[in-house]
Amino acid sequence: MRDAGHGAMFMVFVSEGLWSIMSLVRNFAVYFNDRQDTMDSSTILRLSVPCEVFFNATSLWFILIAYEIHRRALRPRSERSSRTAMLRYCIGIYGIAACLMATLFILDVTGFQIEELDDDTGKPKKEPIAEYVLGNLSWATWGIRFASVLFAGAMAVQLFRKKHHVAYQKLPMALVWIVVVFCLLNTPYLVLEPLCDFEVIHIAGIPWMPSALKCATYLHGAVIAVILGQSVAGFDLFFQVRRRIRRPSKAIDFFVLSETQEFYGGLLGFEEGRSSALWQDYNMLGHQFVVHEVGPNYRGIDYHNPVGTMQLVCTSTLAYLLPSLDMDDVPVPHMGVCLSVDEFHALAEKVKSKNIPFIVEPHLRFVGRKGEQWTMFFKDPSGNNLEFKAMTNSENLFAKYVEE
């Protein structure tokens, strides 16, 4: 899963498809019930349960689409973060859906009833509790769909206001049309349906209104599918390819942000501070560490500087120098932080536990000399070389001496 917004969009159509199938089966059940759409029929009641649940799942996925597209445009997730988000979304939405369906089916099978007043006669009557819950659930369904329309509209407006901060070449125009269609086709139902229920509008004179409102609401899936089908190239550009690069004039850029967030904030556990679509601040063990976007193809270039001591080897005829066992092939350029010995070993264990490969393994160098230090080197995902060291005597960090 490359992006949670892309995945959420796919899951909308999964939910729409499941809801459409169940609605079609339910319509056939109504037709064979002498065209009486009543919950008194156990078949219609049981088919109404998944219809209601999948309709709500679709609304929830639309909310998540709006959020994830807004986030991708301004502050994209890494692939790992997207996978984690999608797993949580699926467990949350379909977990709730499964629990709700199981509960309603159990209530229906057990035959529990509740007593309430008949709307027509005003007399007490017994009603199956599953039917009662499902009838009142329709208000929750209305509320969730209303929230999805408002949230999608709000995210679209906010994204428009921040269009100059968008981290991509451009937003697909189809996104605008999807939001417009979704709002236009759902708003009449959301506004007029409650007015009909509370008899502010009397449908006796306009019997076609409820059907027309539902038809408009049900059409949004087909219309959005057509829009997406005509805009595949724009969505592929938005979800999968290179981002727009806009650097501050004096910034030194080293990083691919989507990879950096997962590495420094996730694997190494450095606390993230201020950030934008083009840069991020991290607390690197008490030091401000700033990374800038350079695009997905950047990788650091390595040079190497063998650092250590030399051994004088003498034979009967000649003398020559060989590197000692503490000679390290130090990558250049590199950057990093000086730590205490305890901090060094704690970080080294964390790096090992995350299976980050070392360029230079954690070890003690320059033993017995002023420069004695614990050191390790490894790369970040952009190819930049990181060094973390700890002087065994912190006073020697800036001591003036020459290694021989």
Short mmCIF file of N, CA and C in Angstrom, two decimals, residues 264-357:
data_model
loop_
_atom_site.label_atom_id
_atom_site.label_comp_id
_atom_site.label_asym_id
_atom_site.label_seq_id
_atom_site.Cartn_x
_atom_site.Cartn_y
_atom_site.Cartn_z
N TYR A 264 14.06 8.80 11.17
CA TYR A 264 14.46 9.57 12.35
C TYR A 264 13.36 9.59 13.42
N GLY A 265 12.11 9.75 12.99
CA GLY A 265 11.02 9.80 13.95
C GLY A 265 10.57 8.43 14.41
N GLY A 266 10.63 7.43 13.49
CA GLY A 266 10.14 6.09 13.81
C GLY A 266 11.21 5.17 14.36
N LEU A 267 12.21 4.85 13.52
CA LEU A 267 13.22 3.87 13.93
C LEU A 267 14.12 4.39 15.05
N LEU A 268 14.64 5.62 14.88
CA LEU A 268 15.54 6.16 15.91
C LEU A 268 14.79 6.81 17.06
N GLY A 269 13.52 7.13 16.87
CA GLY A 269 12.70 7.65 17.96
C GLY A 269 12.99 9.09 18.35
N PHE A 270 13.55 9.90 17.42
CA PHE A 270 13.78 11.31 17.73
C PHE A 270 12.46 12.06 17.67
N GLU A 271 12.22 12.93 18.63
CA GLU A 271 10.96 13.67 18.70
C GLU A 271 10.92 14.72 17.59
N GLU A 272 9.79 14.72 16.84
CA GLU A 272 9.62 15.69 15.76
C GLU A 272 9.08 17.00 16.31
N GLY A 273 9.66 18.11 15.84
CA GLY A 273 9.19 19.43 16.25
C GLY A 273 8.43 20.11 15.15
N ARG A 274 8.83 21.31 14.81
CA ARG A 274 8.15 22.03 13.74
C ARG A 274 8.40 21.35 12.40
N SER A 275 7.44 21.52 11.47
CA SER A 275 7.62 20.90 10.16
C SER A 275 6.70 21.56 9.15
N SER A 276 6.97 21.30 7.88
CA SER A 276 6.10 21.72 6.79
C SER A 276 6.16 20.61 5.75
N ALA A 277 5.60 20.85 4.57
CA ALA A 277 5.67 19.86 3.51
C ALA A 277 7.08 19.72 2.97
N LEU A 278 7.97 20.68 3.26
CA LEU A 278 9.29 20.69 2.65
C LEU A 278 10.43 20.56 3.65
N TRP A 279 10.17 20.57 4.95
CA TRP A 279 11.24 20.41 5.94
C TRP A 279 10.68 19.90 7.26
N GLN A 280 11.57 19.34 8.08
CA GLN A 280 11.18 18.82 9.39
C GLN A 280 12.30 19.10 10.39
N ASP A 281 11.90 19.41 11.62
CA ASP A 281 12.83 19.56 12.74
C ASP A 281 12.77 18.32 13.63
N TYR A 282 13.92 17.87 14.13
CA TYR A 282 13.95 16.77 15.09
C TYR A 282 14.83 17.15 16.28
N ASN A 283 14.48 16.61 17.43
CA ASN A 283 15.31 16.73 18.62
C ASN A 283 16.28 15.54 18.63
N MET A 284 17.49 15.78 18.12
CA MET A 284 18.48 14.71 18.05
C MET A 284 19.29 14.72 19.34
N LEU A 285 18.73 14.08 20.37
CA LEU A 285 19.43 13.95 21.65
C LEU A 285 19.85 15.31 22.19
N GLY A 286 18.91 16.28 22.13
CA GLY A 286 19.15 17.60 22.68
C GLY A 286 19.67 18.61 21.68
N HIS A 287 19.86 18.19 20.42
CA HIS A 287 20.36 19.09 19.39
C HIS A 287 19.30 19.27 18.31
N GLN A 288 19.17 20.48 17.79
CA GLN A 288 18.21 20.71 16.71
C GLN A 288 18.78 20.13 15.42
N PHE A 289 17.99 19.30 14.77
CA PHE A 289 18.41 18.62 13.55
C PHE A 289 17.34 18.90 12.50
N VAL A 290 17.71 19.57 11.41
CA VAL A 290 16.74 20.01 10.40
C VAL A 290 17.00 19.26 9.10
N VAL A 291 15.94 18.73 8.51
CA VAL A 291 16.06 18.05 7.22
C VAL A 291 15.20 18.77 6.20
N HIS A 292 15.67 18.78 4.95
CA HIS A 292 14.97 19.46 3.86
C HIS A 292 14.70 18.49 2.73
N GLU A 293 13.60 18.73 2.01
CA GLU A 293 13.22 17.90 0.88
C GLU A 293 14.13 18.15 -0.33
N VAL A 294 14.52 17.06 -1.01
CA VAL A 294 15.27 17.21 -2.26
C VAL A 294 14.67 16.39 -3.40
N GLY A 295 13.66 15.57 -3.14
CA GLY A 295 13.08 14.73 -4.19
C GLY A 295 13.43 13.28 -3.99
N PRO A 296 12.69 12.37 -4.63
CA PRO A 296 12.81 10.93 -4.34
C PRO A 296 14.07 10.27 -4.87
N ASN A 297 14.85 10.92 -5.75
CA ASN A 297 16.00 10.25 -6.36
C ASN A 297 17.33 10.62 -5.71
N TYR A 298 17.32 11.47 -4.69
CA TYR A 298 18.58 11.89 -4.05
C TYR A 298 19.18 10.75 -3.24
N ARG A 299 20.49 10.57 -3.36
CA ARG A 299 21.23 9.68 -2.49
C ARG A 299 22.60 10.29 -2.23
N GLY A 300 23.05 10.23 -0.99
CA GLY A 300 24.35 10.79 -0.63
C GLY A 300 25.49 10.07 -1.35
N ILE A 301 26.55 10.82 -1.69
CA ILE A 301 27.71 10.25 -2.37
C ILE A 301 28.81 10.00 -1.34
N ASP A 302 29.44 8.83 -1.40
CA ASP A 302 30.43 8.45 -0.40
C ASP A 302 31.86 8.66 -0.90
N TYR A 303 32.68 9.19 -0.01
CA TYR A 303 34.13 9.13 -0.11
C TYR A 303 34.59 8.49 1.20
N HIS A 304 35.79 7.98 1.22
CA HIS A 304 36.24 7.30 2.43
C HIS A 304 37.62 7.78 2.85
N ASN A 305 37.78 7.90 4.15
CA ASN A 305 39.04 8.36 4.73
C ASN A 305 39.47 7.36 5.79
N PRO A 306 40.46 6.51 5.51
CA PRO A 306 40.90 5.55 6.52
C PRO A 306 41.48 6.30 7.72
N VAL A 307 40.91 6.06 8.89
CA VAL A 307 41.33 6.75 10.11
C VAL A 307 41.75 5.72 11.14
N GLY A 308 42.91 5.93 11.74
CA GLY A 308 43.40 5.03 12.78
C GLY A 308 44.89 5.24 12.97
N THR A 309 45.59 4.21 13.36
CA THR A 309 47.03 4.32 13.57
C THR A 309 47.76 3.36 12.65
N MET A 310 49.04 3.64 12.38
CA MET A 310 49.85 2.80 11.52
C MET A 310 50.89 2.06 12.37
N GLN A 311 51.26 0.89 11.92
CA GLN A 311 52.28 0.09 12.60
C GLN A 311 53.55 0.07 11.75
N LEU A 312 54.70 0.27 12.40
CA LEU A 312 55.98 0.18 11.71
C LEU A 312 56.45 -1.27 11.75
N VAL A 313 56.60 -1.87 10.59
CA VAL A 313 57.03 -3.26 10.48
C VAL A 313 58.46 -3.27 9.92
N CYS A 314 59.38 -3.89 10.62
CA CYS A 314 60.80 -3.93 10.20
C CYS A 314 61.21 -5.36 9.88
N THR A 315 61.95 -5.53 8.79
CA THR A 315 62.56 -6.81 8.44
C THR A 315 64.07 -6.59 8.35
N SER A 316 64.78 -7.61 7.94
CA SER A 316 66.24 -7.48 7.87
C SER A 316 66.68 -6.56 6.74
N THR A 317 65.79 -6.37 5.76
CA THR A 317 66.20 -5.57 4.60
C THR A 317 65.42 -4.28 4.42
N LEU A 318 64.19 -4.14 5.02
CA LEU A 318 63.39 -2.94 4.80
C LEU A 318 62.44 -2.70 5.96
N ALA A 319 61.91 -1.49 5.98
CA ALA A 319 60.90 -1.12 6.99
C ALA A 319 59.71 -0.50 6.25
N TYR A 320 58.47 -0.82 6.67
CA TYR A 320 57.30 -0.26 6.01
C TYR A 320 56.16 -0.14 7.01
N LEU A 321 55.15 0.69 6.65
CA LEU A 321 54.00 0.96 7.52
C LEU A 321 52.80 0.13 7.09
N LEU A 322 52.06 -0.42 8.05
CA LEU A 322 50.80 -1.12 7.80
C LEU A 322 49.73 -0.55 8.72
N PRO A 323 48.45 -0.51 8.27
CA PRO A 323 47.38 -0.05 9.16
C PRO A 323 47.19 -1.02 10.31
N SER A 324 46.94 -0.48 11.49
CA SER A 324 46.67 -1.32 12.66
C SER A 324 45.24 -1.82 12.63
N LEU A 325 44.90 -2.69 13.60
CA LEU A 325 43.58 -3.29 13.61
C LEU A 325 42.47 -2.29 13.91
N ASP A 326 42.79 -1.10 14.48
CA ASP A 326 41.72 -0.15 14.78
C ASP A 326 41.52 0.86 13.66
N MET A 327 42.08 0.58 12.48
CA MET A 327 41.87 1.45 11.32
C MET A 327 40.44 1.31 10.83
N ASP A 328 39.71 2.45 10.71
CA ASP A 328 38.33 2.44 10.24
C ASP A 328 38.22 3.16 8.91
N ASP A 329 37.39 2.64 8.03
CA ASP A 329 37.14 3.26 6.74
C ASP A 329 36.01 4.27 6.89
N VAL A 330 36.33 5.47 7.33
CA VAL A 330 35.33 6.47 7.70
C VAL A 330 34.73 7.11 6.45
N PRO A 331 33.38 7.09 6.32
CA PRO A 331 32.74 7.72 5.16
C PRO A 331 32.76 9.24 5.28
N VAL A 332 32.99 9.91 4.15
CA VAL A 332 33.03 11.37 4.10
C VAL A 332 32.11 11.83 2.97
N PRO A 333 31.26 12.84 3.17
CA PRO A 333 31.07 13.58 4.43
C PRO A 333 30.18 12.80 5.40
N HIS A 334 30.23 13.23 6.68
CA HIS A 334 29.33 12.65 7.67
C HIS A 334 28.98 13.71 8.70
N MET A 335 27.97 13.42 9.49
CA MET A 335 27.50 14.36 10.52
C MET A 335 26.98 13.54 11.68
N GLY A 336 26.79 14.18 12.82
CA GLY A 336 26.28 13.43 13.95
C GLY A 336 26.36 14.22 15.24
N VAL A 337 26.34 13.49 16.37
CA VAL A 337 26.28 14.10 17.69
C VAL A 337 27.22 13.36 18.63
N CYS A 338 27.86 14.14 19.53
CA CYS A 338 28.68 13.55 20.59
C CYS A 338 27.79 13.26 21.80
N LEU A 339 27.88 12.04 22.32
CA LEU A 339 27.00 11.60 23.40
C LEU A 339 27.83 11.24 24.63
N SER A 340 27.12 10.99 25.72
CA SER A 340 27.78 10.35 26.86
C SER A 340 27.93 8.87 26.53
N VAL A 341 28.76 8.18 27.29
CA VAL A 341 29.00 6.75 27.02
C VAL A 341 27.70 5.96 27.17
N ASP A 342 26.92 6.26 28.21
CA ASP A 342 25.65 5.55 28.41
C ASP A 342 24.68 5.81 27.27
N GLU A 343 24.59 7.07 26.83
CA GLU A 343 23.70 7.41 25.70
C GLU A 343 24.16 6.69 24.44
N PHE A 344 25.47 6.61 24.25
CA PHE A 344 26.01 5.94 23.07
C PHE A 344 25.57 4.47 23.02
N HIS A 345 25.75 3.78 24.12
CA HIS A 345 25.41 2.35 24.13
C HIS A 345 23.90 2.13 24.01
N ALA A 346 23.10 3.03 24.59
CA ALA A 346 21.64 2.91 24.47
C ALA A 346 21.22 3.08 23.02
N LEU A 347 21.81 4.08 22.33
CA LEU A 347 21.48 4.29 20.93
C LEU A 347 21.97 3.14 20.06
N ALA A 348 23.14 2.64 20.36
CA ALA A 348 23.68 1.51 19.59
C ALA A 348 22.76 0.29 19.68
N GLU A 349 22.22 0.02 20.87
CA GLU A 349 21.29 -1.10 21.04
C GLU A 349 20.01 -0.87 20.26
N LYS A 350 19.54 0.37 20.25
CA LYS A 350 18.31 0.68 19.50
C LYS A 350 18.55 0.47 18.00
N VAL A 351 19.68 0.93 17.48
CA VAL A 351 19.99 0.76 16.06
C VAL A 351 20.08 -0.72 15.71
N LYS A 352 20.73 -1.51 16.57
CA LYS A 352 20.83 -2.95 16.33
C LYS A 352 19.46 -3.61 16.34
N SER A 353 18.60 -3.19 17.28
CA SER A 353 17.28 -3.81 17.40
C SER A 353 16.40 -3.51 16.19
N LYS A 354 16.67 -2.40 15.49
CA LYS A 354 15.90 -2.03 14.31
C LYS A 354 16.52 -2.59 13.03
N ASN A 355 17.60 -3.37 13.18
CA ASN A 355 18.27 -4.01 12.03
C ASN A 355 18.79 -2.99 11.02
N ILE A 356 19.25 -1.84 11.51
CA ILE A 356 19.87 -0.84 10.64
C ILE A 356 21.33 -1.25 10.45
N PRO A 357 21.78 -1.43 9.21
CA PRO A 357 23.16 -1.89 9.00
C PRO A 357 24.19 -0.80 9.32
#
